[in-house]
mmCIF file of C-alpha atoms in Angstrom:
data_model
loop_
_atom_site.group_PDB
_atom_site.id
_atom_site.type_symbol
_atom_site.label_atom_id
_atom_site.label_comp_id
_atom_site.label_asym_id
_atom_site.label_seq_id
_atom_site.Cartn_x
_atom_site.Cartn_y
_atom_site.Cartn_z
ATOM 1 C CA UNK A 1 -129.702 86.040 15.735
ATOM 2 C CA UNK A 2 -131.566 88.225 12.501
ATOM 3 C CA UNK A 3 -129.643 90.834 11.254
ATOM 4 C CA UNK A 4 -131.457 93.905 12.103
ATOM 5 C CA UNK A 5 -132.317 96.472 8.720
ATOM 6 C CA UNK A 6 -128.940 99.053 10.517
ATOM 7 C CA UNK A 7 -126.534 96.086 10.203
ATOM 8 C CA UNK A 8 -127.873 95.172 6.721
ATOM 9 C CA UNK A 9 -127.598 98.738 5.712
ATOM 10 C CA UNK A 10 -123.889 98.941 6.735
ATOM 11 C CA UNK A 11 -122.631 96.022 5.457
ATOM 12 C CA UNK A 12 -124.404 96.827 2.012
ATOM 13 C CA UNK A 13 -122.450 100.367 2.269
ATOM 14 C CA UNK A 14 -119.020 98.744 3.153
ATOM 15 C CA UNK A 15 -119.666 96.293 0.072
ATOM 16 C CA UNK A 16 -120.406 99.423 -2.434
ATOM 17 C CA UNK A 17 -117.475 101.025 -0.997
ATOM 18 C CA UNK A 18 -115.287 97.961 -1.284
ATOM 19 C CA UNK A 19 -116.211 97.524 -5.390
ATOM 20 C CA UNK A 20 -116.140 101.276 -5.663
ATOM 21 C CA UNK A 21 -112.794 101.243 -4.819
ATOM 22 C CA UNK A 22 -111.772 98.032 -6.913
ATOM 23 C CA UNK A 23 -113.339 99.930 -9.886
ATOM 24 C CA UNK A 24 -110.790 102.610 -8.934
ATOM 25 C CA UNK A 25 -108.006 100.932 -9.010
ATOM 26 C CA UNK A 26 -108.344 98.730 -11.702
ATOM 27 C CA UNK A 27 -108.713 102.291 -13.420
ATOM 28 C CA UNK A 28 -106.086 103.612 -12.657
ATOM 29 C CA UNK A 29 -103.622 100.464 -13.599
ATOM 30 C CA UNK A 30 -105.468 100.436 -17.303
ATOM 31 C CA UNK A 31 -104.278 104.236 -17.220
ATOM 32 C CA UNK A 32 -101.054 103.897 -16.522
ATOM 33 C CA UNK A 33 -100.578 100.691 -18.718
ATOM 34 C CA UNK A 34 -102.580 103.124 -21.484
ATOM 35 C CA UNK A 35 -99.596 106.190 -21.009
ATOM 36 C CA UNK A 36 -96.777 103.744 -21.245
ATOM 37 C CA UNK A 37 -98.627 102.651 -24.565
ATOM 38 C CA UNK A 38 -99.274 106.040 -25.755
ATOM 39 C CA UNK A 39 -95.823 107.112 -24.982
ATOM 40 C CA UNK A 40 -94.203 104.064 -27.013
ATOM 41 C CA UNK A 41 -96.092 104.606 -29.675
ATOM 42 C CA UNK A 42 -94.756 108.344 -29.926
ATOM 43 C CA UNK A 43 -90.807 107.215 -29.327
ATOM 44 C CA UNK A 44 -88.868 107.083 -32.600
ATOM 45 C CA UNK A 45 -88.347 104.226 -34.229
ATOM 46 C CA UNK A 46 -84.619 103.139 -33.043
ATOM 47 C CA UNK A 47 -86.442 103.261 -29.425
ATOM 48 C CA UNK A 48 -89.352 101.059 -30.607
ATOM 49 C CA UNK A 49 -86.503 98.574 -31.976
ATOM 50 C CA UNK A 50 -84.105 98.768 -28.653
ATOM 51 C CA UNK A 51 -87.389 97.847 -26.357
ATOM 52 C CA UNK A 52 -88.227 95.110 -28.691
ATOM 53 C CA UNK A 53 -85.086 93.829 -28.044
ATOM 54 C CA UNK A 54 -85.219 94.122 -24.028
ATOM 55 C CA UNK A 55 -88.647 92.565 -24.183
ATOM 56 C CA UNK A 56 -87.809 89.548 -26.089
ATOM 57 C CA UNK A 57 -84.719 88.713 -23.820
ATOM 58 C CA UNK A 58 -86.403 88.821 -20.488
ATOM 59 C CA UNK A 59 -86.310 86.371 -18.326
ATOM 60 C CA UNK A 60 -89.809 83.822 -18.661
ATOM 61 C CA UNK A 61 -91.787 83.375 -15.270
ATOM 62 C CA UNK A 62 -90.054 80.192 -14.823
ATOM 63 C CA UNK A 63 -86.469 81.781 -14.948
ATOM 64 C CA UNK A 64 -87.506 83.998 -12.854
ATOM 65 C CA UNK A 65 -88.870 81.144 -10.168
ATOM 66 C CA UNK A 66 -85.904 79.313 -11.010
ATOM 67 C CA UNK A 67 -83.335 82.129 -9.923
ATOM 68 C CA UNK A 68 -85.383 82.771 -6.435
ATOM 69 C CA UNK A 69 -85.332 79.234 -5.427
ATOM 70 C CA UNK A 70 -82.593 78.515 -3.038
ATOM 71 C CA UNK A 71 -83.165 74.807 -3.966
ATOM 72 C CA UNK A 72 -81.706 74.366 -7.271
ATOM 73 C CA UNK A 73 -79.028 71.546 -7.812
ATOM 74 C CA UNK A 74 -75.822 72.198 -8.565
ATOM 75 C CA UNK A 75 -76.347 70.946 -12.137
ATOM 76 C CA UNK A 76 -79.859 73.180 -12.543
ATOM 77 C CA UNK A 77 -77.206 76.220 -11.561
ATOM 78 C CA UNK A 78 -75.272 75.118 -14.453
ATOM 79 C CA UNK A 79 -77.825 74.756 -16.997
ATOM 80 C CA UNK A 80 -79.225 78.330 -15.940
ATOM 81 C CA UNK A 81 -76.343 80.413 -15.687
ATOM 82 C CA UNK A 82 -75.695 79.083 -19.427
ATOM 83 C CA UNK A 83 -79.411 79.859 -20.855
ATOM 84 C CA UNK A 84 -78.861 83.611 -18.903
ATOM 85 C CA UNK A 85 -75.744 83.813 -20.509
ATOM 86 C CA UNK A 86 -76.708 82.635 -24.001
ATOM 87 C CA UNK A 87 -79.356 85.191 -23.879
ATOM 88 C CA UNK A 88 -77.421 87.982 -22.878
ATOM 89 C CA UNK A 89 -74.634 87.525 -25.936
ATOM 90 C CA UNK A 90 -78.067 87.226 -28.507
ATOM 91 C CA UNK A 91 -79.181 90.525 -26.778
ATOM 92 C CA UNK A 92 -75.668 92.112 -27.252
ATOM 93 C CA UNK A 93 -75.354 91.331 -30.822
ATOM 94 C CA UNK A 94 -78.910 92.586 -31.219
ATOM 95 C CA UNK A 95 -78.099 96.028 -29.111
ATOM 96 C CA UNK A 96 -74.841 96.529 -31.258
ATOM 97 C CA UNK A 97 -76.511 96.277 -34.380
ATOM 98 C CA UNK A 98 -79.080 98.918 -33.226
ATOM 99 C CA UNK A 99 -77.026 101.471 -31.137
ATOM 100 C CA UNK A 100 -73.726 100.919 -33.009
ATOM 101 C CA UNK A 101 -71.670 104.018 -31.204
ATOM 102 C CA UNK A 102 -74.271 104.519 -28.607
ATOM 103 C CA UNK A 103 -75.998 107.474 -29.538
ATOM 104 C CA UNK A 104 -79.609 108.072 -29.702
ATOM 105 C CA UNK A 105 -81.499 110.973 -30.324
ATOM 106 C CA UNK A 106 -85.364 112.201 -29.235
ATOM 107 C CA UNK A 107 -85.796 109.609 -27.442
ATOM 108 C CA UNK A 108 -88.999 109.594 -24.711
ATOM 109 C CA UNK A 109 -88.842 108.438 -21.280
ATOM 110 C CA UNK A 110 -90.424 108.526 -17.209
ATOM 111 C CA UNK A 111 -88.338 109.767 -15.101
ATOM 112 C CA UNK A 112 -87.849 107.715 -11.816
ATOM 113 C CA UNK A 113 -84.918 109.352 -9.958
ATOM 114 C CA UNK A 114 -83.531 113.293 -9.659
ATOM 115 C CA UNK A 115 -80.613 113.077 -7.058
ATOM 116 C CA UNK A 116 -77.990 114.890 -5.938
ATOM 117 C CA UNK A 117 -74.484 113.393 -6.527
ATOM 118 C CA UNK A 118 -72.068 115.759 -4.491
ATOM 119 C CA UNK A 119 -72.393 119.369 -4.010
ATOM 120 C CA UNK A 120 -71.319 119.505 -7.858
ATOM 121 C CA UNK A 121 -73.617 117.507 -9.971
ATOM 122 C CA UNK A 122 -76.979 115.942 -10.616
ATOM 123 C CA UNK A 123 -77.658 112.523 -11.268
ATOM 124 C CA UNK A 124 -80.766 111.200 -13.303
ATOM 125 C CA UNK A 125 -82.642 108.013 -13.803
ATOM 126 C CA UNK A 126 -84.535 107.581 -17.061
ATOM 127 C CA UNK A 127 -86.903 104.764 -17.654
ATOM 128 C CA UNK A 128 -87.085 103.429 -21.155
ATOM 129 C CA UNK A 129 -89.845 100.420 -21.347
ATOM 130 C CA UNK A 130 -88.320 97.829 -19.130
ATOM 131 C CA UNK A 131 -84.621 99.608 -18.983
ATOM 132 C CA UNK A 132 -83.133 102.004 -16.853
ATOM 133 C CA UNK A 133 -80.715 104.597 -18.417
ATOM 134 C CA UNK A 134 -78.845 106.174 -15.553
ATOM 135 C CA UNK A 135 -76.511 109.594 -15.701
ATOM 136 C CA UNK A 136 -75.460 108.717 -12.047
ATOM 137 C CA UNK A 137 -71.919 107.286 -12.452
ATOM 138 C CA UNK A 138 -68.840 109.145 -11.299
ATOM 139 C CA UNK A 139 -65.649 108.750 -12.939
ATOM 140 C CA UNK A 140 -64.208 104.720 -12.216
ATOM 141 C CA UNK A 141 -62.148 101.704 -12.945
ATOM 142 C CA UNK A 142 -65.911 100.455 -14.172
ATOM 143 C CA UNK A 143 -67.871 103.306 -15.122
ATOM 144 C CA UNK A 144 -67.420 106.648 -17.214
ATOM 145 C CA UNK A 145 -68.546 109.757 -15.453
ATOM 146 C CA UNK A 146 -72.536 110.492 -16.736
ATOM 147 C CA UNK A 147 -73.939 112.573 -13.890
ATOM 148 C CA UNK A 148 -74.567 116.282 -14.861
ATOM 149 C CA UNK A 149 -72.349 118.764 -13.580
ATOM 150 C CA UNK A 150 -73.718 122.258 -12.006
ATOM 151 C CA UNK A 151 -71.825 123.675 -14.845
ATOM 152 C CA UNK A 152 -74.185 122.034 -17.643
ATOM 153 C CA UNK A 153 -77.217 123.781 -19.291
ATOM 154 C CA UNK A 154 -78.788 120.806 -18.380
ATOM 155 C CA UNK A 155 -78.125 120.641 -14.422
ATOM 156 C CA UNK A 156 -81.382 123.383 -14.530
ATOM 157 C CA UNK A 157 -83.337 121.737 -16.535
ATOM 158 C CA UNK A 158 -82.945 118.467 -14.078
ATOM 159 C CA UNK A 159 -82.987 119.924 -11.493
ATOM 160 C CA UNK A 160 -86.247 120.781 -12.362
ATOM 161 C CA UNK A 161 -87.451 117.462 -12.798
ATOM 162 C CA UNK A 162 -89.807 115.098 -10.184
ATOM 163 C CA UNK A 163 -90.143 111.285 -10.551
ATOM 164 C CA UNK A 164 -92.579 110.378 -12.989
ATOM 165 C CA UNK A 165 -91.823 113.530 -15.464
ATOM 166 C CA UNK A 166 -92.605 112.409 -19.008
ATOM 167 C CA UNK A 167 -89.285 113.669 -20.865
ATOM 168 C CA UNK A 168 -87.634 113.823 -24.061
ATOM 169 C CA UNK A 169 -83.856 113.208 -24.207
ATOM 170 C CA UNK A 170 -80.469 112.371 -26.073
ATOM 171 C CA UNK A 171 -77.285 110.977 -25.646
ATOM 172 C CA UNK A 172 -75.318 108.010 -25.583
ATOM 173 C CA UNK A 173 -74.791 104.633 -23.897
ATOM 174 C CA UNK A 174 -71.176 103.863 -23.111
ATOM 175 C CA UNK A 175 -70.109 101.393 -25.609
ATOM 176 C CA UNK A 176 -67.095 99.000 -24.386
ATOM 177 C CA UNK A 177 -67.424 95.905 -26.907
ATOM 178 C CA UNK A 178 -65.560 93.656 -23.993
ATOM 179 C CA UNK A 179 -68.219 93.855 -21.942
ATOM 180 C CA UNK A 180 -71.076 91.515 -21.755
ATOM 181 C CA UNK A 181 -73.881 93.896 -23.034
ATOM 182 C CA UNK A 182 -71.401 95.893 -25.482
ATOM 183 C CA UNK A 183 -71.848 98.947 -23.354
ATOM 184 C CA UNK A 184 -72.128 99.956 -19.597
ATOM 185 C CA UNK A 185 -74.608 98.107 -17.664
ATOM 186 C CA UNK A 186 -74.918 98.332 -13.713
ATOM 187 C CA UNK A 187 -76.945 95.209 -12.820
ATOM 188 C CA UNK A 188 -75.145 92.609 -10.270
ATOM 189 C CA UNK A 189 -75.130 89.444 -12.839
ATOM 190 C CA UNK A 190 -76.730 88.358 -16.009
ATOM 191 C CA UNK A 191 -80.307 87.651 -14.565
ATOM 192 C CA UNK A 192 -80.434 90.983 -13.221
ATOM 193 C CA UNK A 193 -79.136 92.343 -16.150
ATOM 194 C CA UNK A 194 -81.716 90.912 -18.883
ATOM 195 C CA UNK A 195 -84.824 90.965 -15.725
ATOM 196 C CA UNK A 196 -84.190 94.934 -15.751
ATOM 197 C CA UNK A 197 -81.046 96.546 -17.203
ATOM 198 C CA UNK A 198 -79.393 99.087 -15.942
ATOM 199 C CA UNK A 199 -77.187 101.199 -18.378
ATOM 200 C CA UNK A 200 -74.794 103.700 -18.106
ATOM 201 C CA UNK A 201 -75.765 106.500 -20.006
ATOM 202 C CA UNK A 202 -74.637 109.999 -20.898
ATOM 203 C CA UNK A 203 -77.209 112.609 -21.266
ATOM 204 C CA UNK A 204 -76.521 115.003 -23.780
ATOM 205 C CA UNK A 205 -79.978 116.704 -24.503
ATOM 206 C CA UNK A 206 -82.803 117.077 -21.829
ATOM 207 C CA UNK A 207 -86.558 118.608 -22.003
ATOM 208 C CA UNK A 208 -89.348 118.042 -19.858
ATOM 209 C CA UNK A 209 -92.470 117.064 -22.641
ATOM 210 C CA UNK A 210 -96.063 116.760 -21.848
#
């Protein structure tokens, strides 16, 4: 059976519809890939370096396939806990020769998490490139305390603050030379850790920036 000229008409519509909204949201990825640019490009030059460095160490695609398979021999295991774990040491000597101490200053970041702690304190999440610098640890055999108490300047200020706020900061990562990054890092293994690192990090300065 034809297609009458109503069916035609409505299936033309749907298709517009359909590419209008592809158009959309291609749109929309080019503008957020565009702000994380733009807001890069404004970061000082110590933050340039220290996302260079998280960049170049990330896993390939084929690490990444590699550490989701389930099939992988017990020699494959071998070989890719050692490549993980020869990158991670390059990364650390890299990161130490940046951060020395652990302090940074003016750096520029997206916030992805505002949450409360306890009754007391406020932790934050700050996304730097691929990184996560996170003032949500409380005092530990493993971690050094980095939420924000109530008692801060700066518990108003993030209180304030909604995921995706653009923000300026400083402070410090928590530098332990022992440990496999040279300072604090949260992920659960060495994959994890260079895939999308997780640090410990003390917030000393905090402004919400357009």
């Amino acid at each position: 059976m034809k297609p009458n000229f109503s069916t035609i008409l409505i299936l033309a519509t749907l298709g517009m519809l359909v590419a209008s909204c592809s158009h959309g949201n291609s749109g929309s990825s080019s503008s957020t890939a565009s702000k994380s640019a733009s807001m890069l490009e404004s970061a000082p030059a110590q933050q340039k370096k220290f996302c260079a460095i998280i960049t170049k160490h990330e896993p390939s695609e084929k690490q990444a396939d590699k550490f989701m398979s389930e099939q992988m021999s017990a020699a494959e295991k071998q070989q890719f806990a050692g490549e993980m774990s020869t990158s991670r040491a390059s990364r650390k000597s890299e990161l130490t020769a940046l951060l020395g101490s652990g302090e940074v200053n003016g750096w520029i970041g997206k916030v992805h998490l505002v949450r409360d702690i306890t009754s007391n304190d406020v932790g934050v999440i700050v996304e730097v490139c691929d990184a996560k610098l996170e003032a949500i640890a409380l005092d530990s055999e493993l971690t050094a305390q980095t939420v924000i108490p109530k008692s801060s300047p700066l518990y108003a200020v993030a209180k304030g603050l909604k995921e995706g706020d653009r923000v300026s900061f400083s402070g410090r990562f928590i530098r332990k030379a022992s440990l496999p990054d040279g300072y604090q890092e949260l992920s659960a293994g060495p994959f994890p850790s260079l895939d999308e690192p997780r640090f410990n990090f003390q917030i000393t300065k905090l402004t919400a920036s357009q």
